[in-house]
mmCIF file of C-alpha atoms in Angstrom:
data_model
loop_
_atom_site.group_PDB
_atom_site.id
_atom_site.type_symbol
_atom_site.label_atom_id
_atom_site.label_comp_id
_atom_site.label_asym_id
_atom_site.label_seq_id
_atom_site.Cartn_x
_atom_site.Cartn_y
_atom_site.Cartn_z
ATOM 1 C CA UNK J 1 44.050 -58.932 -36.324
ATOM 2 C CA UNK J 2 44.282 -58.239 -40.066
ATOM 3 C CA UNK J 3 47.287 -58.816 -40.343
ATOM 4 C CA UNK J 4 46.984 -62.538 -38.841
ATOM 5 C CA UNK J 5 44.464 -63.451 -40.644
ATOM 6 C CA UNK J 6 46.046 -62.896 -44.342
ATOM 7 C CA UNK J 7 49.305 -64.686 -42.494
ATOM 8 C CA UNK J 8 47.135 -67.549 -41.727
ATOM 9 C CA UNK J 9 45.559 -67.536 -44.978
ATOM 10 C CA UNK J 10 49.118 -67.538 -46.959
ATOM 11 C CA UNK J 11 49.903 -69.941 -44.366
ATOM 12 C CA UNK J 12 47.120 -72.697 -45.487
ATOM 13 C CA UNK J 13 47.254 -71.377 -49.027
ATOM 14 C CA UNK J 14 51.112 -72.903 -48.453
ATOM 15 C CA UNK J 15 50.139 -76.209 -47.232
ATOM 16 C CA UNK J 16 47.489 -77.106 -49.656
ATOM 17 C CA UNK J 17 49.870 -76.004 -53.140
ATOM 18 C CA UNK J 18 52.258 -78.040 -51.112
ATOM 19 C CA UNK J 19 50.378 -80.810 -50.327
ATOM 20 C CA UNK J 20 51.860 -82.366 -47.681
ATOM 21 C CA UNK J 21 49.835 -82.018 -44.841
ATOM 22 C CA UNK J 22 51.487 -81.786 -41.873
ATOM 23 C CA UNK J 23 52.063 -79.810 -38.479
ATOM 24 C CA UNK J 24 55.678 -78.926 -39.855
ATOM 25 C CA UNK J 25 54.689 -77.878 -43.276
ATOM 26 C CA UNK J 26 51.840 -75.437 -41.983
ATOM 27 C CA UNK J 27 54.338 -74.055 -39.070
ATOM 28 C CA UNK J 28 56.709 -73.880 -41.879
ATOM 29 C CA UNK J 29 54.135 -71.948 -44.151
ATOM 30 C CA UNK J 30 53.209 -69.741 -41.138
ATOM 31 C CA UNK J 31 57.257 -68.703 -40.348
ATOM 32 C CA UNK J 32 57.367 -68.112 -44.575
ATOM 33 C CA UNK J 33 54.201 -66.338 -45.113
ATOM 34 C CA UNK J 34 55.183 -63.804 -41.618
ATOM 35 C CA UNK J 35 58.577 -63.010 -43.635
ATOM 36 C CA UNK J 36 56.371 -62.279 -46.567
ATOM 37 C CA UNK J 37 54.025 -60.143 -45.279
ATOM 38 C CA UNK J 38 56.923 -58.502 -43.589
ATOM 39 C CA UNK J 39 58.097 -57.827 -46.587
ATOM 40 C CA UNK J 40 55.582 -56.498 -48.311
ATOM 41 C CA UNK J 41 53.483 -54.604 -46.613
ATOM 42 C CA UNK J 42 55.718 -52.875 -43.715
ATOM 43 C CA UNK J 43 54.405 -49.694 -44.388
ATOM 44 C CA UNK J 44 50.839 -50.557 -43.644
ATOM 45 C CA UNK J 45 50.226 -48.885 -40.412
ATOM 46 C CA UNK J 46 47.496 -51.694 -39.394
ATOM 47 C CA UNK J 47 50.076 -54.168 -39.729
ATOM 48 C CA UNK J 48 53.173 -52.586 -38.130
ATOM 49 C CA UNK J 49 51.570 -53.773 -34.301
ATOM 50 C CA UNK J 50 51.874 -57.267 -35.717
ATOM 51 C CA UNK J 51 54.612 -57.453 -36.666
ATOM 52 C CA UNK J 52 56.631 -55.898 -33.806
ATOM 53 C CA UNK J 53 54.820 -58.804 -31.924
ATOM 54 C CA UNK J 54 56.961 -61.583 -33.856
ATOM 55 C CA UNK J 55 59.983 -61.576 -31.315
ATOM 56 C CA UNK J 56 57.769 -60.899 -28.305
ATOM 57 C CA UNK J 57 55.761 -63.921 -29.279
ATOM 58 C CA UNK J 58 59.014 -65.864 -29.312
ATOM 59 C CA UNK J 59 60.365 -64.706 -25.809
ATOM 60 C CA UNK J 60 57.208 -65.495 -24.216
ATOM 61 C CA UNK J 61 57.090 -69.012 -25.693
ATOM 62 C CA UNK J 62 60.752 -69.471 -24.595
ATOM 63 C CA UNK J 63 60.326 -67.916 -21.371
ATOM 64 C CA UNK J 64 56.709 -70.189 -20.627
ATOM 65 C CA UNK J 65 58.435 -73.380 -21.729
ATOM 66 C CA UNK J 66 61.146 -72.917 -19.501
ATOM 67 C CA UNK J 67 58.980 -72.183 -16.114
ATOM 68 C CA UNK J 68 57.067 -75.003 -17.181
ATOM 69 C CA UNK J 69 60.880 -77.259 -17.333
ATOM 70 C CA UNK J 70 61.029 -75.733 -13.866
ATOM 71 C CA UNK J 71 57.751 -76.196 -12.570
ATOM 72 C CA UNK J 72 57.471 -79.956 -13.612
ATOM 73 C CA UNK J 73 61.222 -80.783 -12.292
ATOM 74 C CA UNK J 74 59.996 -79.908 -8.789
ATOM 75 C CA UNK J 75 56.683 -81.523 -8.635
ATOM 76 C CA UNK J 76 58.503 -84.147 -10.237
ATOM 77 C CA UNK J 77 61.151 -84.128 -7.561
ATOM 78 C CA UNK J 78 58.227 -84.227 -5.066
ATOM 79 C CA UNK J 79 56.824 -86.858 -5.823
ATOM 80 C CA UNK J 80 59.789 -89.129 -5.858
ATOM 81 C CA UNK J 81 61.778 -88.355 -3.177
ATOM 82 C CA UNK J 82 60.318 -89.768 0.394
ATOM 83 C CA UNK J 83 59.763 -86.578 2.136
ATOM 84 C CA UNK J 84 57.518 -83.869 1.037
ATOM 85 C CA UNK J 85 58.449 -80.059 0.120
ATOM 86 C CA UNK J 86 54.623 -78.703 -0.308
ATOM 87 C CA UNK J 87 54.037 -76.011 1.549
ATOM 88 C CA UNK J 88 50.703 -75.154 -0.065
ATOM 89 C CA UNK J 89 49.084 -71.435 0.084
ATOM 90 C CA UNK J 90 46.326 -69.133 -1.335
ATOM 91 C CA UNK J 91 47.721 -65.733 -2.576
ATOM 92 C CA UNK J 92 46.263 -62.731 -3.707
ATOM 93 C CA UNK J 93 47.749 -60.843 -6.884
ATOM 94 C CA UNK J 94 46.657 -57.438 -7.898
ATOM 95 C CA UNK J 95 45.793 -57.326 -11.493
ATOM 96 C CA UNK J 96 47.124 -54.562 -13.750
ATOM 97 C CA UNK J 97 45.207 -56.531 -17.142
ATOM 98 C CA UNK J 98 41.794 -55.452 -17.755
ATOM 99 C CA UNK J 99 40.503 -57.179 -20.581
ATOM 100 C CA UNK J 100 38.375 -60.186 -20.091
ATOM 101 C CA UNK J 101 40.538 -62.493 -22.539
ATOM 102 C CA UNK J 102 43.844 -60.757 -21.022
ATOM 103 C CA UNK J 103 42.777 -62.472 -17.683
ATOM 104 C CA UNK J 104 41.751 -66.220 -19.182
ATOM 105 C CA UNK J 105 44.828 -66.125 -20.852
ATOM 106 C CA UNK J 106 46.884 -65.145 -17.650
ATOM 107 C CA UNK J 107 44.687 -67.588 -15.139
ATOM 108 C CA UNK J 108 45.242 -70.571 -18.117
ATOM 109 C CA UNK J 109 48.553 -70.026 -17.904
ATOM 110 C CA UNK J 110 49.003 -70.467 -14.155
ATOM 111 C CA UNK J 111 46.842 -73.806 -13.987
ATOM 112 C CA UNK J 112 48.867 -75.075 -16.499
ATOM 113 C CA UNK J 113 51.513 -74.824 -15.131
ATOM 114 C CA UNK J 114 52.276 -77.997 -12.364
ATOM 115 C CA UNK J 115 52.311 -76.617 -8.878
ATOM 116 C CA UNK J 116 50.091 -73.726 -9.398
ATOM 117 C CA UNK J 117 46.325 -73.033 -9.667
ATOM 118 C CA UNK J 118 44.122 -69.587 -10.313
ATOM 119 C CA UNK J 119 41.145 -70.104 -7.876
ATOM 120 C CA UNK J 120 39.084 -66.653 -8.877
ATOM 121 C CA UNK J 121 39.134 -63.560 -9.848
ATOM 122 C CA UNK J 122 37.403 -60.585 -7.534
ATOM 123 C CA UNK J 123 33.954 -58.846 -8.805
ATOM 124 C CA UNK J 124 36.168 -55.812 -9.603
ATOM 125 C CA UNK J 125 38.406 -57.867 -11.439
ATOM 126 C CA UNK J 126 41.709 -55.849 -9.730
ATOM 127 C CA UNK J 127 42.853 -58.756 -7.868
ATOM 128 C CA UNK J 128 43.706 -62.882 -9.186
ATOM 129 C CA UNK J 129 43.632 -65.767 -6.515
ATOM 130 C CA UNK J 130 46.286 -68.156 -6.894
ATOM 131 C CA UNK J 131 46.959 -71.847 -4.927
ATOM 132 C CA UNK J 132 50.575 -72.657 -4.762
ATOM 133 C CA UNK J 133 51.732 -75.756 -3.597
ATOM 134 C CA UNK J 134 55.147 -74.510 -2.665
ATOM 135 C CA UNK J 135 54.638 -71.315 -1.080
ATOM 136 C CA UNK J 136 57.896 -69.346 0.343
ATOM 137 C CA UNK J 137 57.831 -65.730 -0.354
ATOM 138 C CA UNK J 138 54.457 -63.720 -1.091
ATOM 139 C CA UNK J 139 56.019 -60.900 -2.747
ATOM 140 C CA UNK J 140 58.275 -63.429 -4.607
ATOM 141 C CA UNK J 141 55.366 -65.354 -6.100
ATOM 142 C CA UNK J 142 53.844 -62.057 -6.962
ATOM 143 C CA UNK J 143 56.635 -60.896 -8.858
ATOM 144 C CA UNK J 144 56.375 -63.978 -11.114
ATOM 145 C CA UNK J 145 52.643 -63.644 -11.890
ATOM 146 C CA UNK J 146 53.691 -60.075 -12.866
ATOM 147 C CA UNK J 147 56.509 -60.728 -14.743
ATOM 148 C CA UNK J 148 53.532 -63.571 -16.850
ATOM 149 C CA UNK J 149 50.863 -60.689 -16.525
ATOM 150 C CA UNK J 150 53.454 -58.158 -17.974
ATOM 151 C CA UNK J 151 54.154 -60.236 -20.743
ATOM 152 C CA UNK J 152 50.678 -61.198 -21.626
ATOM 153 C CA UNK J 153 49.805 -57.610 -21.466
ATOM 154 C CA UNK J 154 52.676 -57.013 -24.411
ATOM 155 C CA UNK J 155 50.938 -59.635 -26.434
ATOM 156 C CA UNK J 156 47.417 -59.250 -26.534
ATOM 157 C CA UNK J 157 47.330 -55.407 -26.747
#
């Protein structure tokens, strides 16, 4: 967490010698000040996690953004073609995550996402409830949450 925080001081530090203050200058500023740090202190043992997280970060983005594309183009499809496709369900999905922020994270992720919902998580916190609106194959739809857990899980720890 170090390591983020000098990145999103050099970051800020960027946009106000800059001054221009916009989204693109500080995302800008965040992309240069990551190479920087990079860089410079690659040795640091405290940094090295952080920095192995760059590309993850990247293919999770990619790989969200594009199941969102999906996920909108069917509700999407749903709603304006006459007949209706939902074939809503309730499904259980055994958690491997154990942190607390590990599992927000997951459950945002799924109710942002159009078509799906996290309902609750069990006491024990080993098991996620998730609504689908179109439900075909349990051990499908569990795959995908996995594949999101799995990715989370690279992330935040």
């Amino acid at each position: 967490m170090k390591a983020f925080g000098w990145n999103m001081l050099l970051a800020l530090a960027w946009l106000v010698l800059s001054g221009t203050y916009t989204l693109s200058n500080l995302f800008g500023g965040m992309i240069l000040s990551y190479v920087v740090l990079a860089y410079l202190v690659r040795d640091v043992a405290s940094f090295g996690t952080y920095f192995g997280k760059g590309p993850k970060m990247l293919n999770f983005v990619l790989f969200f953004i594009w199941d969102l594309v999906k996920s909108n183009a069917r509700v999407a499809y749903d709603v304006l073609t006459p007949t209706h496709l939902m074939k809503p369900a309730v499904i259980a999905v055994p958690l491997d995550i154990k942190s607390d922020a590990g599992i927000t994270v997951l459950s945002n992720l799924i109710t942002v996402t159009p078509g799906s919902l996290a309902l609750d998580v069990s006491t024990d916190r080993k098991v996620l409830f998730v609504h689908l609106m179109y439900f075909e194959d349990e051990q499908m739809h569990i795959a995908e949450v996995k594949k999101l857990e799995a990715m989370v899980m690279e992330i935040l720890e």
